[in-house]
Tab-separated table of C-alpha atoms in Angstrom:
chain	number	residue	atom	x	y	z
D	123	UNK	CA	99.721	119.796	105.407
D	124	UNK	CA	102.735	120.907	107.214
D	125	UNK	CA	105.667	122.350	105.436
D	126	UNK	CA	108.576	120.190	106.010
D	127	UNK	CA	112.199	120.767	106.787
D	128	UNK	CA	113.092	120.732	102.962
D	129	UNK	CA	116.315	119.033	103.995
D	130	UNK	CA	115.605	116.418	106.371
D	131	UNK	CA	118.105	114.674	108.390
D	132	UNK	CA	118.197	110.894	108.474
D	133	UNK	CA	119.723	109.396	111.181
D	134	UNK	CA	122.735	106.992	110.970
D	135	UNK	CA	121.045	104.167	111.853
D	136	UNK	CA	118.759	103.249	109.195
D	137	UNK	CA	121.917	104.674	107.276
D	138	UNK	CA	123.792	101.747	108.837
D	139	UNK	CA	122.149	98.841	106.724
D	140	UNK	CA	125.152	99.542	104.650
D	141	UNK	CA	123.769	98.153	101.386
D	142	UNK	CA	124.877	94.436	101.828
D	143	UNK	CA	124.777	92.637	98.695
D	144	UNK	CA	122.147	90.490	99.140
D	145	UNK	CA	120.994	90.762	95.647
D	146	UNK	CA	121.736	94.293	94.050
D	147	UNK	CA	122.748	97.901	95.752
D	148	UNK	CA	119.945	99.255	93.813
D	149	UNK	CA	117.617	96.386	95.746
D	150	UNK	CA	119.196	97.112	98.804
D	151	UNK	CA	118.644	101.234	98.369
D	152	UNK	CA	115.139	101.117	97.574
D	153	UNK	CA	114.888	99.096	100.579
D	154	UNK	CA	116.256	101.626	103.130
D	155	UNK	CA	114.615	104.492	101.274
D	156	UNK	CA	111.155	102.136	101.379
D	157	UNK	CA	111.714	101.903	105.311
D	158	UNK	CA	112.220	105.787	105.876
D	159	UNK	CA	109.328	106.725	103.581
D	160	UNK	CA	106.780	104.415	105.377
D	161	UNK	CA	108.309	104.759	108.748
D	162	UNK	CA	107.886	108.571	107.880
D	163	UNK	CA	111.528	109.417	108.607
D	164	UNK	CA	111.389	111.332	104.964
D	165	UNK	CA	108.299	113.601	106.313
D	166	UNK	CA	105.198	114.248	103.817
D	167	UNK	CA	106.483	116.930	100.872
D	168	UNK	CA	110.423	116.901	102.503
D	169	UNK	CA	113.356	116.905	99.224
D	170	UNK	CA	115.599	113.986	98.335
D	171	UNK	CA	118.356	115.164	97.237
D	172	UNK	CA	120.334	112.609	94.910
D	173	UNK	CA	123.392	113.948	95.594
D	174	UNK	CA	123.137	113.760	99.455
D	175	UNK	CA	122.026	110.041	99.348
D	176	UNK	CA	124.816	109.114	96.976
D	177	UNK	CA	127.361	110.548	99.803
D	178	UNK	CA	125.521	109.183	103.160
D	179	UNK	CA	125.148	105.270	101.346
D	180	UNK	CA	128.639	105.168	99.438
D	181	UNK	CA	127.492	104.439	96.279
D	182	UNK	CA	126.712	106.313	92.883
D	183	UNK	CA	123.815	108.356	91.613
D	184	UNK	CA	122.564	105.485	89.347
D	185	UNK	CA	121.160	103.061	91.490
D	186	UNK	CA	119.750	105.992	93.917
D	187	UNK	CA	117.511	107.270	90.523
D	188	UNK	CA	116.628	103.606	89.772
D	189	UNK	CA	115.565	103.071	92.522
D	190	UNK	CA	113.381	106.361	93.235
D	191	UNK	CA	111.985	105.644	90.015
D	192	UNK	CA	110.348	102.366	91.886
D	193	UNK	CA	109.054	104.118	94.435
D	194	UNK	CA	107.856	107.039	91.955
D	195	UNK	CA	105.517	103.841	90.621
D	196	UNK	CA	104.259	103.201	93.675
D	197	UNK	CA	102.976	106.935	95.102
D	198	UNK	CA	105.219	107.326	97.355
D	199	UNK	CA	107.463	109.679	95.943
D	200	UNK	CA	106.632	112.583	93.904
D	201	UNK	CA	108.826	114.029	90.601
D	202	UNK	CA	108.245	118.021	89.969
D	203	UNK	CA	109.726	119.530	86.632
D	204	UNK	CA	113.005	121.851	87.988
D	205	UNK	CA	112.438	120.882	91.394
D	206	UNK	CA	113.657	117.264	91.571
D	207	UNK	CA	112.143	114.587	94.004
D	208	UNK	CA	110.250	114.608	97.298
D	209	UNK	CA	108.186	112.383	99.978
D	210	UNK	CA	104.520	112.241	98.507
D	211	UNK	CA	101.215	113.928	100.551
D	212	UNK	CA	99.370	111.356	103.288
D	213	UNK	CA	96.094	111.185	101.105
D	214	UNK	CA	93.541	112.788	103.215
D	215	UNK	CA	90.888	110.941	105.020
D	216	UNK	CA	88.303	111.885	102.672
D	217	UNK	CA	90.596	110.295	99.899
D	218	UNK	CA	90.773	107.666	102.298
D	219	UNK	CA	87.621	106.905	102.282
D	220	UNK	CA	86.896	107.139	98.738
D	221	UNK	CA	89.638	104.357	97.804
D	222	UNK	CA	87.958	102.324	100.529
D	223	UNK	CA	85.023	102.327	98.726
D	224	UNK	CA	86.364	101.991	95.338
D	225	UNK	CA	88.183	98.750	96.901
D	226	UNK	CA	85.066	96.910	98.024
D	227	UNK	CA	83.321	97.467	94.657
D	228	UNK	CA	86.326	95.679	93.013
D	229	UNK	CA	88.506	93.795	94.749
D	230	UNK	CA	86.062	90.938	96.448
D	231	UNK	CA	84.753	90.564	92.630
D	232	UNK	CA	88.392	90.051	91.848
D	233	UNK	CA	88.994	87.246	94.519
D	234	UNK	CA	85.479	85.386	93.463
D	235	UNK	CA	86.913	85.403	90.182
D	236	UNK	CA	90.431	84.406	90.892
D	237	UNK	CA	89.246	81.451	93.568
D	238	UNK	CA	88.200	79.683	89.827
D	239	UNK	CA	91.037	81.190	87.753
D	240	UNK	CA	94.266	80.837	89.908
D	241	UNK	CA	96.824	78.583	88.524
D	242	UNK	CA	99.060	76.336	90.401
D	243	UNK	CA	102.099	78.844	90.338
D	244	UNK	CA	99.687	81.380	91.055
D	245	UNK	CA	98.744	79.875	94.246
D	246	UNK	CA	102.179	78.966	95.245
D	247	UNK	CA	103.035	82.826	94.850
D	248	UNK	CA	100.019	83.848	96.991
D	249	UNK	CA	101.778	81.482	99.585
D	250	UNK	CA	105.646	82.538	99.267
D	251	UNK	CA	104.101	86.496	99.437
D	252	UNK	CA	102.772	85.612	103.230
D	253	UNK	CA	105.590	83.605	103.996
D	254	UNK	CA	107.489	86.745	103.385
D	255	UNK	CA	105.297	88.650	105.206
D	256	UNK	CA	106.106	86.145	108.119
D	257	UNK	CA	109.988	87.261	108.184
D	258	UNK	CA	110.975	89.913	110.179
D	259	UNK	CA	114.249	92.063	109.482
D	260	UNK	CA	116.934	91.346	111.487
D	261	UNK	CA	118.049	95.093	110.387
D	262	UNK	CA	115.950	97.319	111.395
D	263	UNK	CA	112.114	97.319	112.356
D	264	UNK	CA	111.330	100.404	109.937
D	265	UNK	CA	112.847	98.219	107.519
D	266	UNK	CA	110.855	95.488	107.982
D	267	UNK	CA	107.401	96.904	108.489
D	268	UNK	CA	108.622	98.537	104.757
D	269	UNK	CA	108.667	95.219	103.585
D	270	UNK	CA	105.622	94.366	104.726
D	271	UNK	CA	103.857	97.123	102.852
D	272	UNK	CA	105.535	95.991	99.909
D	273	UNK	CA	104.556	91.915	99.980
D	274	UNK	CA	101.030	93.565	101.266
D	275	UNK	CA	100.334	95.285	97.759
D	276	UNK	CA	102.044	92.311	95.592
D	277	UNK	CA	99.277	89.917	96.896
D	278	UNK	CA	96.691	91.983	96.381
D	279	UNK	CA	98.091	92.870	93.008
D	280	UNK	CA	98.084	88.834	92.135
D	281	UNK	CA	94.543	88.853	92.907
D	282	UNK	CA	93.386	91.307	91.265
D	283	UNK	CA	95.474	90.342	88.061
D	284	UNK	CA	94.600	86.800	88.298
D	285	UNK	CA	90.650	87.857	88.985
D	286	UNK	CA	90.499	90.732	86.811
D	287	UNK	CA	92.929	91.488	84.356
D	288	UNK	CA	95.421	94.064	83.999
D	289	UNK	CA	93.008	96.210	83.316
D	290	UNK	CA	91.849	95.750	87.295
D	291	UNK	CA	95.260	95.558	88.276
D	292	UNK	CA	96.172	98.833	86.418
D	293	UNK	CA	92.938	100.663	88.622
D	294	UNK	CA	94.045	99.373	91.773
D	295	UNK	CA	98.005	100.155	91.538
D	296	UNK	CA	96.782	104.011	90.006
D	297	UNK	CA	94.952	103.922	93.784
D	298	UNK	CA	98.167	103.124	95.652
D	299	UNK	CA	96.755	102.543	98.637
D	300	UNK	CA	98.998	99.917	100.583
D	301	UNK	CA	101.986	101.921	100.852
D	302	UNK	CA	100.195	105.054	102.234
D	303	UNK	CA	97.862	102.939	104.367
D	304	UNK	CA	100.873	101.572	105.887
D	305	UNK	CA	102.397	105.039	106.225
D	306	UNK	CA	99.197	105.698	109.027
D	307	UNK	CA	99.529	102.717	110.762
D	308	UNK	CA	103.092	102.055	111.042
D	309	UNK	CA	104.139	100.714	114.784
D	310	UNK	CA	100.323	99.553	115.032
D	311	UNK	CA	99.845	95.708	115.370
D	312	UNK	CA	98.226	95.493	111.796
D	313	UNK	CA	100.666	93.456	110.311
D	314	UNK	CA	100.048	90.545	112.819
D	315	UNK	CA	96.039	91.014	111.879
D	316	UNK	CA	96.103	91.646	108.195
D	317	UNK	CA	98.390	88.308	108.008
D	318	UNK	CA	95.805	86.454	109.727
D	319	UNK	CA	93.290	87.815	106.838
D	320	UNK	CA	95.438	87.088	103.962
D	321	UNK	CA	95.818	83.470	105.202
D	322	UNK	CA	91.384	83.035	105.478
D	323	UNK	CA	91.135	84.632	102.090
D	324	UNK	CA	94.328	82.240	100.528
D	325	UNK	CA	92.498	78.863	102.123
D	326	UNK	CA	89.402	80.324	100.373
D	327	UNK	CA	91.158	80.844	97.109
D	328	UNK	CA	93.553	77.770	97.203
D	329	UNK	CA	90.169	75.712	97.508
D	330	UNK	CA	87.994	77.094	95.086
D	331	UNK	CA	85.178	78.448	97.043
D	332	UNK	CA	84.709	81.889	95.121
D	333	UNK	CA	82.018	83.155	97.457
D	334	UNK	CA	83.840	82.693	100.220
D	335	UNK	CA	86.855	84.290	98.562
D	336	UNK	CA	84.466	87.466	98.231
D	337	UNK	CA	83.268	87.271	102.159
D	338	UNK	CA	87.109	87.135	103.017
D	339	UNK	CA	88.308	89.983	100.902
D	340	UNK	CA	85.209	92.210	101.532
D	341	UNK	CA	86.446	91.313	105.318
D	342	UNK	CA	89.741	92.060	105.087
D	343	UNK	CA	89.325	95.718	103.337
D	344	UNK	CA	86.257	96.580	105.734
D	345	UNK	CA	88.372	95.597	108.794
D	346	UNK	CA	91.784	97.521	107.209
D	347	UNK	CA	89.389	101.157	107.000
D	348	UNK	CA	88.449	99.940	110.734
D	349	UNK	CA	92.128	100.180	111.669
D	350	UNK	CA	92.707	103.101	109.560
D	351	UNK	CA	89.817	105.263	110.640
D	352	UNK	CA	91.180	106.214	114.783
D	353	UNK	CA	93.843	107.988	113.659
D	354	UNK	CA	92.896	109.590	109.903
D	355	UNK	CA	92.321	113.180	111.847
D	356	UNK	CA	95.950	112.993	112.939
D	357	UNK	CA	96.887	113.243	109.501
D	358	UNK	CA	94.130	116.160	109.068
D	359	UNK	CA	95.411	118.021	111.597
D	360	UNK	CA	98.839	119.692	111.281
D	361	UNK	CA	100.081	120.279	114.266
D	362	UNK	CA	99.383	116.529	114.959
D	363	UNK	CA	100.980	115.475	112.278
D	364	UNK	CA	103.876	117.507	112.497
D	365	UNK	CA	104.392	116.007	116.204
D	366	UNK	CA	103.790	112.534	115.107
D	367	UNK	CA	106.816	112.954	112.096
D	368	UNK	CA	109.060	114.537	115.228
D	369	UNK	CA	108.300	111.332	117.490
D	370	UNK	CA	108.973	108.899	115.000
D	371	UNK	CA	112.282	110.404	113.486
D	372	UNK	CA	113.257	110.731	116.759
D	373	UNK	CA	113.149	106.914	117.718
């Protein structure tokens, strides 16, 4: 892994969402740091600095930590003792690989399970996560695709809780797979196709039909590693890594 500029610049125009009150600044922060951290504009390993947010979005240091914390939870931000904050590691492709296969042991289980368990609000949140999915940002693509990612791992999370418990739920969020997988394949067309996979394994679900709920999830995972796999060695490699960050910081 390449060592990062340890103090990255961000460019104004993610900058530029200006933290519109849509709900809560602290929303709207981990939002723009979501979309710079998948879109890898905060390289693998680089610092966040607190203090340098706080002055480039205009607000205080509160909201920043809150919402750091969030994506702390989610793997995609790491929190050393003395050293502060920084952009997690891309798992390797061996790592990869491994969660892959941890996935397709549990999760089609999970959706068998849940196509007999899932209430009627759980169903009707299964349907308002892809109709999310469905709306772009009229902000900012890295934004967006950010968003994705993050209605991406909330369905799979319903499933799993709904099929499995929180024990299952626990397993798969310690994984946390969706936000780095998106990390690899952002600007690919995966969120088109993984929409399209969602929706066969919802109909599945939303009917009952548990082994067909198993077929579509053991589909859907098998056919995310198949988009995954091409370009796993450019996150191997360093040099290829380190030209891919420069490319996409520089859009």
């Amino acid at each position: 892994m390449p060592q990062p500029d340890p103090t990255p610049s961000f460019g104004d125009d993610d900058a530029e969402l200006h933290l519109r009150s849509r709900r809560s600044v602290g929303d709207d922060i981990y939002e723009v740091l979501l979309a710079r951290l998948i879109s890898l504009k905060i390289p693998p390993g680089a610092r966040i600095s607190i203090d340098k947010l706080a002055r480039e979005l205009g607000t205080s240091q509160t909201p920043i930590r809150a919402a750091l914390i969030r994506l702390e939870a989610e793997g995609l931000i790491v929190k050393t003792h003395l050293v502060g904050y920084s952009a997690a590691a891309i798992p390797s492709s061996q790592r990869f690989g491994e969660i892959f296969q941890l996935r397709l042991l549990l999760e089609p289980h999970a959706a068998a399970q849940a196509a007999t368990k899932l209430t009627a609000d759980e169903r009707e949140d299964l349907r308002g996560l892809i109709n999310n999915m469905f709306e772009p940002s009229k902000d900012d693509e890295k934004l967006a695709y950010g968003k994705f990612a993050h209605w991406d791992a909330r369905f799979h999370r319903l499933i799993a809780l709904s099929g499995g418990g929180q024990l299952m739920a626990e397993t798969l969020d310690r994984l946390q797979t969706h936000m780095h997988l998106f990390r690899v394949l952002f600007h690919s067309s995966v969120t088109q196709e993984a929409i399209k996979e969602h929706e066969e394994l919802l109909d599945a679900l939303i009917t009952g039909h548990a082994d067909r709920a198993r077929t579509a999830m053991k589909r859907h995972i098998q056919l995310s590693f198949k988009r995954i796999s091409p370009v796993l060695d450019t996150y191997v490699d360093a040099g290829s890594l380190r030209r891919e960050i420069a490319a996409r910081r520089a859009e």
